[in-house]
PDB file of C-alpha atoms in Angstrom:
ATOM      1  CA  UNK A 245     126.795 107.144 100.442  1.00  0.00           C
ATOM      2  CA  UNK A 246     125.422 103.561 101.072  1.00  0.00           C
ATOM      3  CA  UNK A 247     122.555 104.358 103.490  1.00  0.00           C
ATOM      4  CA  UNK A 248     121.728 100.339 103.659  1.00  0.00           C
ATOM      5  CA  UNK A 249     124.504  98.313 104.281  1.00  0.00           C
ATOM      6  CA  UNK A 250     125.100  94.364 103.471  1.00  0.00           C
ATOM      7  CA  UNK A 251     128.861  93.711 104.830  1.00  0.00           C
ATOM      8  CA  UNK A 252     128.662  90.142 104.118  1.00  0.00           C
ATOM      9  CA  UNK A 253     128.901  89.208 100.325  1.00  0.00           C
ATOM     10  CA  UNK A 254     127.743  85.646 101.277  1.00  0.00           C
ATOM     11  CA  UNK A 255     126.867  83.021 103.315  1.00  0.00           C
ATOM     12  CA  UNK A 256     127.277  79.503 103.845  1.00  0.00           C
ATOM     13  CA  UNK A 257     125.026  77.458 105.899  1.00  0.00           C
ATOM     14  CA  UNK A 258     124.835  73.387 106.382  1.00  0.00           C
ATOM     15  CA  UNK A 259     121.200  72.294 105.281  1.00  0.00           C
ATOM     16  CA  UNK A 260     118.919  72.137 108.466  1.00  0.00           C
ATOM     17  CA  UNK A 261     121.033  74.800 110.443  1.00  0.00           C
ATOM     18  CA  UNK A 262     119.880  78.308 110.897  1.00  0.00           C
ATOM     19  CA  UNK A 263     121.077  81.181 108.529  1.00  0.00           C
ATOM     20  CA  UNK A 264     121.378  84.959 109.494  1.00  0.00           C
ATOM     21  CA  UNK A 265     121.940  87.793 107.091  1.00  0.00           C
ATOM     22  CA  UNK A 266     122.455  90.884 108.927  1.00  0.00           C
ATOM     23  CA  UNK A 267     121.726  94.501 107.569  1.00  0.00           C
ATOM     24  CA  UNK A 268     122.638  98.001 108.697  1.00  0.00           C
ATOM     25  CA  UNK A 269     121.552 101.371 108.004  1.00  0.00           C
ATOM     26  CA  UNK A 270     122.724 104.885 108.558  1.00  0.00           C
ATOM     27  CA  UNK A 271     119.053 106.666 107.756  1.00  0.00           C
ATOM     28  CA  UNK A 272     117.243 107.533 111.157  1.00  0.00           C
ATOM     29  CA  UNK A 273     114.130 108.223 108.941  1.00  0.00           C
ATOM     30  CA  UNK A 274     113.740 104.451 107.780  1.00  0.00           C
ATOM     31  CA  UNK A 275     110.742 103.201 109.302  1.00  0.00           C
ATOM     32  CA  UNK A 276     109.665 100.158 107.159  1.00  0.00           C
ATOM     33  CA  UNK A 277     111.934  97.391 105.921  1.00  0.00           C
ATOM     34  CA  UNK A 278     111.716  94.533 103.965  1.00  0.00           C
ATOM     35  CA  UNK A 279     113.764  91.567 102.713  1.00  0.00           C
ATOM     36  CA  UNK A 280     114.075  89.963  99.418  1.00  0.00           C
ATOM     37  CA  UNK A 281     114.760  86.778  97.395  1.00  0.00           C
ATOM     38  CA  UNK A 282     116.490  86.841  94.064  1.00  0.00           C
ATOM     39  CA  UNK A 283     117.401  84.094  91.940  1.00  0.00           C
ATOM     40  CA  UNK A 284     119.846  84.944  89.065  1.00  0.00           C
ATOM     41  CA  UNK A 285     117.935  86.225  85.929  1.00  0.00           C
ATOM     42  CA  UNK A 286     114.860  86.925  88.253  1.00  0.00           C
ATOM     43  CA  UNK A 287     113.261  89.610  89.717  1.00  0.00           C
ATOM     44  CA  UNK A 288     113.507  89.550  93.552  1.00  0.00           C
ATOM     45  CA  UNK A 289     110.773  87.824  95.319  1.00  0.00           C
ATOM     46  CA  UNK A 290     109.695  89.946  98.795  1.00  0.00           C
ATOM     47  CA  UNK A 291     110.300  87.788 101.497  1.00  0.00           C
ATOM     48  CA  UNK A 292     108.987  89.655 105.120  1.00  0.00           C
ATOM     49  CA  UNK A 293     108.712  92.820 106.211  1.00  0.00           C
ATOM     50  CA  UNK A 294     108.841  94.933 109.512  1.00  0.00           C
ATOM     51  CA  UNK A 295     107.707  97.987 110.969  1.00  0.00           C
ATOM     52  CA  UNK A 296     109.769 100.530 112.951  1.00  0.00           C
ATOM     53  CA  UNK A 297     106.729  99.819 115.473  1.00  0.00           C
ATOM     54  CA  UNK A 298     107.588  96.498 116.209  1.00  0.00           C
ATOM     55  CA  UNK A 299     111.270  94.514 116.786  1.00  0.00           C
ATOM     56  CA  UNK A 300     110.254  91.187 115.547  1.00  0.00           C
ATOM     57  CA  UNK A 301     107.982  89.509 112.768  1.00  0.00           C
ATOM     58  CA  UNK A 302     107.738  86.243 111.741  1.00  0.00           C
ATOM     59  CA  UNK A 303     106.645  84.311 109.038  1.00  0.00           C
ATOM     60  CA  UNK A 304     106.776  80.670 109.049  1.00  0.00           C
ATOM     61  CA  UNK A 305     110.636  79.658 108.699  1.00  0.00           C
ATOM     62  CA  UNK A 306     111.745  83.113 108.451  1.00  0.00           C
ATOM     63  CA  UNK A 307     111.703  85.786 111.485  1.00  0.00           C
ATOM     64  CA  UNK A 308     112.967  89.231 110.923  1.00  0.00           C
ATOM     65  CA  UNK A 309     114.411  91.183 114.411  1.00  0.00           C
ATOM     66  CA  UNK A 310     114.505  95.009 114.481  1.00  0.00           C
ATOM     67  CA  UNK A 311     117.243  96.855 116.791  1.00  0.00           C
ATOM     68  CA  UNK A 312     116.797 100.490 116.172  1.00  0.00           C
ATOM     69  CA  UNK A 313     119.000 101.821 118.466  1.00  0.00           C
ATOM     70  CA  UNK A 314     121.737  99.864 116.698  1.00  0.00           C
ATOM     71  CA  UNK A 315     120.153 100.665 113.561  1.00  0.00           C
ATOM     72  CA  UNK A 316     120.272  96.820 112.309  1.00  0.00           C
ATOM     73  CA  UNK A 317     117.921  93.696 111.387  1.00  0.00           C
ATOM     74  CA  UNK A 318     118.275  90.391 110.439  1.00  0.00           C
ATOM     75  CA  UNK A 319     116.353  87.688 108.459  1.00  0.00           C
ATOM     76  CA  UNK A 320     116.716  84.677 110.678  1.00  0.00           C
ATOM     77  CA  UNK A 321     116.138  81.236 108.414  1.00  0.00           C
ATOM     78  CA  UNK A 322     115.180  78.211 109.900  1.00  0.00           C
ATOM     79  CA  UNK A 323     116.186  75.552 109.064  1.00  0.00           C
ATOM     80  CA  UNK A 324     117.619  76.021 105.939  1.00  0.00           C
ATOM     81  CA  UNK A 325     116.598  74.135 103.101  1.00  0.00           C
ATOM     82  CA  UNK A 326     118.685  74.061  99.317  1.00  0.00           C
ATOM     83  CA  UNK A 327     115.953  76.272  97.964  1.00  0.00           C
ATOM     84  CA  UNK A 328     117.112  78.581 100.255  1.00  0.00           C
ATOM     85  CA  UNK A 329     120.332  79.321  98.028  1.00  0.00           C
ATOM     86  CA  UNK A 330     119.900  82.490  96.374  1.00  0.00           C
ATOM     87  CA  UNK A 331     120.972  86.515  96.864  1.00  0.00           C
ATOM     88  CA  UNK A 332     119.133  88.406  99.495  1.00  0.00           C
ATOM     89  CA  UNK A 333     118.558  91.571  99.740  1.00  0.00           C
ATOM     90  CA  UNK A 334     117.589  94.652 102.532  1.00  0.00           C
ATOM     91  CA  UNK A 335     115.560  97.644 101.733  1.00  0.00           C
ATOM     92  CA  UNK A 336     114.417 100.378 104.072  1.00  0.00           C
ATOM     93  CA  UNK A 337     111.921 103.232 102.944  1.00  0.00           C
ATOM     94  CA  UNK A 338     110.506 106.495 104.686  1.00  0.00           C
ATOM     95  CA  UNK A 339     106.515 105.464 104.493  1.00  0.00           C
ATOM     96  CA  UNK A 340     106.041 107.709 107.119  1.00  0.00           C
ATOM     97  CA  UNK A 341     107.138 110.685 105.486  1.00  0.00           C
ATOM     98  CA  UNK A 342     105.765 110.238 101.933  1.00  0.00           C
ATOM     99  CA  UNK A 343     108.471 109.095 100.915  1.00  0.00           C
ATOM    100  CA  UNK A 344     107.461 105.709  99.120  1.00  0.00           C
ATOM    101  CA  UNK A 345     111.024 105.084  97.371  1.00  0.00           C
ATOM    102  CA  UNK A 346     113.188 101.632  99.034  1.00  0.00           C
ATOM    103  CA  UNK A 347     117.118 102.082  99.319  1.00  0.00           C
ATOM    104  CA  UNK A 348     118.801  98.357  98.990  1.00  0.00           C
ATOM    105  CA  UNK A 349     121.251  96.919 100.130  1.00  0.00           C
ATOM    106  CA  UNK A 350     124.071  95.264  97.843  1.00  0.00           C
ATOM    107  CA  UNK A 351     122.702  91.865  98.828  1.00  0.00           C
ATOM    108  CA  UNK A 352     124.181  88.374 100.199  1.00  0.00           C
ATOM    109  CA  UNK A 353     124.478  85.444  98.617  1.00  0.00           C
ATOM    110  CA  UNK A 354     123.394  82.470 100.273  1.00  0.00           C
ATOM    111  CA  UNK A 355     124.775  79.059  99.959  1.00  0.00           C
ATOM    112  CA  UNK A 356     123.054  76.333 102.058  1.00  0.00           C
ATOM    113  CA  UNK A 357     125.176  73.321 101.789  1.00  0.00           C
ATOM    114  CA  UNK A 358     123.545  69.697 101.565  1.00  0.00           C
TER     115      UNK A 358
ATOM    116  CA  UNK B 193      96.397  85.491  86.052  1.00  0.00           C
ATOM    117  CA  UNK B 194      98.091  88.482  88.424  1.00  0.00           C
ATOM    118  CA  UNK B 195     101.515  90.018  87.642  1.00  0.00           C
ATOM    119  CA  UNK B 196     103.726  91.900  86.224  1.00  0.00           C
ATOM    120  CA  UNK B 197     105.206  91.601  82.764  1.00  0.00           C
ATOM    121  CA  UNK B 198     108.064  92.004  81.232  1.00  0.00           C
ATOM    122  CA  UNK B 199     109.264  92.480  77.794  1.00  0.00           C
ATOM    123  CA  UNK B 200     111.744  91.573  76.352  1.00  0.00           C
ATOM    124  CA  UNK B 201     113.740  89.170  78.578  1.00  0.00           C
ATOM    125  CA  UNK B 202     117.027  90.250  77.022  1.00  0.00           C
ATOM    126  CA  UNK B 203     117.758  93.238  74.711  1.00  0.00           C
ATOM    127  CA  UNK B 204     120.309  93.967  72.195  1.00  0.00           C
ATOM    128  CA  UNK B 205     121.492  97.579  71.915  1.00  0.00           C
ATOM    129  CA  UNK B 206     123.935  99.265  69.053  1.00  0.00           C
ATOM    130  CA  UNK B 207     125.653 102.392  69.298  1.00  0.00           C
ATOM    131  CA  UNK B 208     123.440 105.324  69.406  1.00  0.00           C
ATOM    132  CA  UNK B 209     120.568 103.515  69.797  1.00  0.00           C
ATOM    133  CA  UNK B 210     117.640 104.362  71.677  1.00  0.00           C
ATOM    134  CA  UNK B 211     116.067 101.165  73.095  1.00  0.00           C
ATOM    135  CA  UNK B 212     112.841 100.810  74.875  1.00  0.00           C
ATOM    136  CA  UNK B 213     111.574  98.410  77.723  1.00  0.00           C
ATOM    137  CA  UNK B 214     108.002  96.955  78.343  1.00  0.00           C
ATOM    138  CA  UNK B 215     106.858  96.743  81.921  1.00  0.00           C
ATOM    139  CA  UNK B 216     102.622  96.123  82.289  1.00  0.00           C
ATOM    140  CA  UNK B 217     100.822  95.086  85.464  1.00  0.00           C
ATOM    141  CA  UNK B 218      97.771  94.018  85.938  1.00  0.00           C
ATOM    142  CA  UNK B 219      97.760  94.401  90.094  1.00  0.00           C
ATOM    143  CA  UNK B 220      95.754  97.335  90.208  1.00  0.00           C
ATOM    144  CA  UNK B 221      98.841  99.495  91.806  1.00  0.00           C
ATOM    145  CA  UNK B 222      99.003 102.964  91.353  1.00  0.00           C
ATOM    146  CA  UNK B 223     102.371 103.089  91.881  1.00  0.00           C
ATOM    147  CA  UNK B 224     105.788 101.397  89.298  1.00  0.00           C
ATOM    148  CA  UNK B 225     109.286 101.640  89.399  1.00  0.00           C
ATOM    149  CA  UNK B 226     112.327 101.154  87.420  1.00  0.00           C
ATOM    150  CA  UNK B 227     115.350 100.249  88.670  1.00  0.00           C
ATOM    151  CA  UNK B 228     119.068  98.941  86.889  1.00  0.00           C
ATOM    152  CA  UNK B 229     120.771  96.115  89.013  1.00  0.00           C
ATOM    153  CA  UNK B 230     124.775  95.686  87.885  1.00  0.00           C
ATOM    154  CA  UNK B 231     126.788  92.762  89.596  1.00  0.00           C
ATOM    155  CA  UNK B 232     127.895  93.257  92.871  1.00  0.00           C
ATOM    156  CA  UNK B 233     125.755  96.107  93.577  1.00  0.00           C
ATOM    157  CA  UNK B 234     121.831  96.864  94.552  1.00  0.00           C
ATOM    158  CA  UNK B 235     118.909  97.971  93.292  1.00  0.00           C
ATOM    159  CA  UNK B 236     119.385 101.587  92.169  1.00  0.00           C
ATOM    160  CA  UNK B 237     115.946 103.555  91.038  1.00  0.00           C
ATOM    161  CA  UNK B 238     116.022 104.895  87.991  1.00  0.00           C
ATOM    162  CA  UNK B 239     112.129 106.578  87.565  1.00  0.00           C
ATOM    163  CA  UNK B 240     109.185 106.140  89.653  1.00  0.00           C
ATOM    164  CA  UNK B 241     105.278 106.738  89.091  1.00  0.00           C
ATOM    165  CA  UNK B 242     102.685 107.828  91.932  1.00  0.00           C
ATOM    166  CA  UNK B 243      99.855 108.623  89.797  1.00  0.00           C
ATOM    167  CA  UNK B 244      99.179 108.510  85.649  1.00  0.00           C
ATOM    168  CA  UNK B 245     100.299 111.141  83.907  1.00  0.00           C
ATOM    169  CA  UNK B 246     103.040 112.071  86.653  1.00  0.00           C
ATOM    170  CA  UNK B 247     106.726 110.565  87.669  1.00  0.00           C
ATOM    171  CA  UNK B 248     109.629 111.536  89.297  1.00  0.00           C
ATOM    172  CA  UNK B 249     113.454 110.835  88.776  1.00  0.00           C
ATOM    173  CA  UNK B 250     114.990 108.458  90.517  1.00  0.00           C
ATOM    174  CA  UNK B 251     118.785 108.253  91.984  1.00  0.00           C
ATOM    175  CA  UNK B 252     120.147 107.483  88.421  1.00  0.00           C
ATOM    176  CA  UNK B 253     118.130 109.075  85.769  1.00  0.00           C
ATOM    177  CA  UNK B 254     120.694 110.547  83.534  1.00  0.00           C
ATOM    178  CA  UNK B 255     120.150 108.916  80.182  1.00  0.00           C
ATOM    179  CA  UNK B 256     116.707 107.197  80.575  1.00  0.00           C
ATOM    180  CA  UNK B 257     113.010 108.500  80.362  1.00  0.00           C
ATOM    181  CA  UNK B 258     109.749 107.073  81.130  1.00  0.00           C
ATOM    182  CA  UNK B 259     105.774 107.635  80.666  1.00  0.00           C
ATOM    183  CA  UNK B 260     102.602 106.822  82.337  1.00  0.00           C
ATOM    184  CA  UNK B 261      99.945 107.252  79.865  1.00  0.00           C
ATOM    185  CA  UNK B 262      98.334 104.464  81.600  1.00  0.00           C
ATOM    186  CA  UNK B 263      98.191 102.789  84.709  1.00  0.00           C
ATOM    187  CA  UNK B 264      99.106  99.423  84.028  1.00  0.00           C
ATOM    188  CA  UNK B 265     102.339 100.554  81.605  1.00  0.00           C
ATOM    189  CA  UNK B 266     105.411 102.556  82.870  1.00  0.00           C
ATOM    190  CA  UNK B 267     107.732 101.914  79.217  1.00  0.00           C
ATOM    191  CA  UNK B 268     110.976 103.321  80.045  1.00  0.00           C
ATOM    192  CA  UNK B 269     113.683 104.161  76.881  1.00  0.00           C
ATOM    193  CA  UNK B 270     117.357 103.707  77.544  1.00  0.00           C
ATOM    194  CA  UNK B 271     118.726 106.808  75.274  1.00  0.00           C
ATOM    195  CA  UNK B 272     121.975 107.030  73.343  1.00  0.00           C
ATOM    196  CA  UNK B 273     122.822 109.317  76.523  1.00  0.00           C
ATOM    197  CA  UNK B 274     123.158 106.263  78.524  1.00  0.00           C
ATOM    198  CA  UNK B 275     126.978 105.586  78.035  1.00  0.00           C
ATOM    199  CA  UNK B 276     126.675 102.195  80.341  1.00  0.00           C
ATOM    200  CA  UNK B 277     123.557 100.821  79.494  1.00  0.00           C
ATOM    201  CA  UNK B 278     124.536  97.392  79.365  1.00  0.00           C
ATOM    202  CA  UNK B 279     122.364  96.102  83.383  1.00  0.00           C
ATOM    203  CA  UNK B 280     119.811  94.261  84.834  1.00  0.00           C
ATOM    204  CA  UNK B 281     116.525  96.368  84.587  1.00  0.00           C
ATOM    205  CA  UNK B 282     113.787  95.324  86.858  1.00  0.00           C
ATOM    206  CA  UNK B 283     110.085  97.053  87.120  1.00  0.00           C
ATOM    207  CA  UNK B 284     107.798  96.930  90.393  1.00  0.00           C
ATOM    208  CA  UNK B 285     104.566  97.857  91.100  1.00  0.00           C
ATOM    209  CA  UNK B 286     103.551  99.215  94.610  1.00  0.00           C
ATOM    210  CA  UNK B 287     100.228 100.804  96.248  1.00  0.00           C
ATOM    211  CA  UNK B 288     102.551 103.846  96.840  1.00  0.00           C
ATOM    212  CA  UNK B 289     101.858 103.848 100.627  1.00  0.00           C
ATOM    213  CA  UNK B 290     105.957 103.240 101.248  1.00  0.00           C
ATOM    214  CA  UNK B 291     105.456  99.688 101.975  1.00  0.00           C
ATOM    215  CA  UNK B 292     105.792  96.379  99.795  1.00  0.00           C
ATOM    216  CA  UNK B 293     106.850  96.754  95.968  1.00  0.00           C
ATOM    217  CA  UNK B 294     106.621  93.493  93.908  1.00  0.00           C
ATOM    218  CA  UNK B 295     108.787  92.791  91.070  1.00  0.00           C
ATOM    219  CA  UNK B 296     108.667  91.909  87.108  1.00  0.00           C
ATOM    220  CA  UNK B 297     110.805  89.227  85.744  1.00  0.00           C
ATOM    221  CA  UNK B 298     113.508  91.729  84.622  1.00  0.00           C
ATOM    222  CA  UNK B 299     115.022  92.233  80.802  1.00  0.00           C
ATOM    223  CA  UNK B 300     118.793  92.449  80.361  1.00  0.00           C
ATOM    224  CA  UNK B 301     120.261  94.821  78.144  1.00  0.00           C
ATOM    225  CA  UNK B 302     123.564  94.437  76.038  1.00  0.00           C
ATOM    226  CA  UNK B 303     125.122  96.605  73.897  1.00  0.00           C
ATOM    227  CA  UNK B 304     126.736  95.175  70.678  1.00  0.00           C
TER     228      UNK B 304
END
């Protein structure tokens, strides 16, 4: 069973407007979660992260919000920029428990239109 | 110059071969990883390594194994018992705390 959910396939966004992936889970034990960059042929690039702790962090154009009682985040982009274009992913892990291993998501491609 | 390294960047696999792929960091992490990416889908974890000399199977093991003789290499060998081999395969590093793993270029595997 997909315990981290991506429903969107992909995005497009205009250049300068703000993107939002979304990303839901099913695992109650998730505590930490991160988002990713990949580029085809790449390895993914990590992006931000966030703490169960905490229901925002943000890191220059990109913010990521928290809603554990809904059991969702979001990477907030803005603005977008053409470099932006590229598959994101979610991941969620257990750090709390010992349990060091991240679940993905099946990502979303982002297109950010000129 | 940090990273991780991998090797080769693509892979060609016949029929009962056994095939195996480089992954070295220089990070200082105790912890790697191995995962397989196919289109369409996530990162799935194939093997991961806490500590030299130790690893544990992943959500996908069947047909792959792995050693940590040393803690900047985590080889792992696609065997014959692989019957879809042909993926993405992508090595991290982490400090094993749960948190942040960084990733290797990736090598992608074909079978002829």
């Amino acid at each position: 069973d997909q315990q981290v959910k991506q429903n969107s396939p992909s995005l497009s966004v205009q250049e300068g407007r703000i993107s939002i992936l979304n990303c839901d889970y099913t695992n109650s034990m998730f505590d930490y979660f991160l988002w990713y960059k990949k580029y085809p042929a790449e390895g993914p690039t990590f992006l931000i992260s966030i703490s169960s702790i905490k229901d925002k962090n943000e890191d220059g154009r990109f913010t990521v919000f928290l809603n554990k009682s809904a059991k969702h985040l979001s990477l907030h982009i803005v603005p977008s920029q053409p470099g932006d274009s590229a598959v994101y992913f979610c991941a969620a892990s257990e750090s709390n428990f010992g349990n060091e291993k991240l679940t993905f998501g099946t990502g979303t491609r982002l297109t950010i239109i000129p | 110059d940090g990273g991780i390294t991998q090797s080769p960047k693509y892979l060609f696999r016949k029929e009962g071969q056994n095939v195996t792929l480089s992954c070295e960091q220089n990070l200082n992490h105790d912890a790697m990883y191995w995962y397989r990416q196919d289109p369409g889908q996530g990162l799935r974890l194939i093997y991961y390594s806490q500590i030299v000399n130790d690893f544990q199977k992943g959500d996908i093991a069947e047909g792959y194994s792995v050693s940590r003789e040393k803690k900047e290499s985590f080889p792992l060998t696609v065997t014959s018992a692989q019957k879809n081999p042909t993926a993405f395969y992508l090595c991290a590093t982490g400090r094993g705390d749960g948190g942040t793993q960084y990733f290797g270029p990736g090598t992608r595997l074909l079978v002829l």
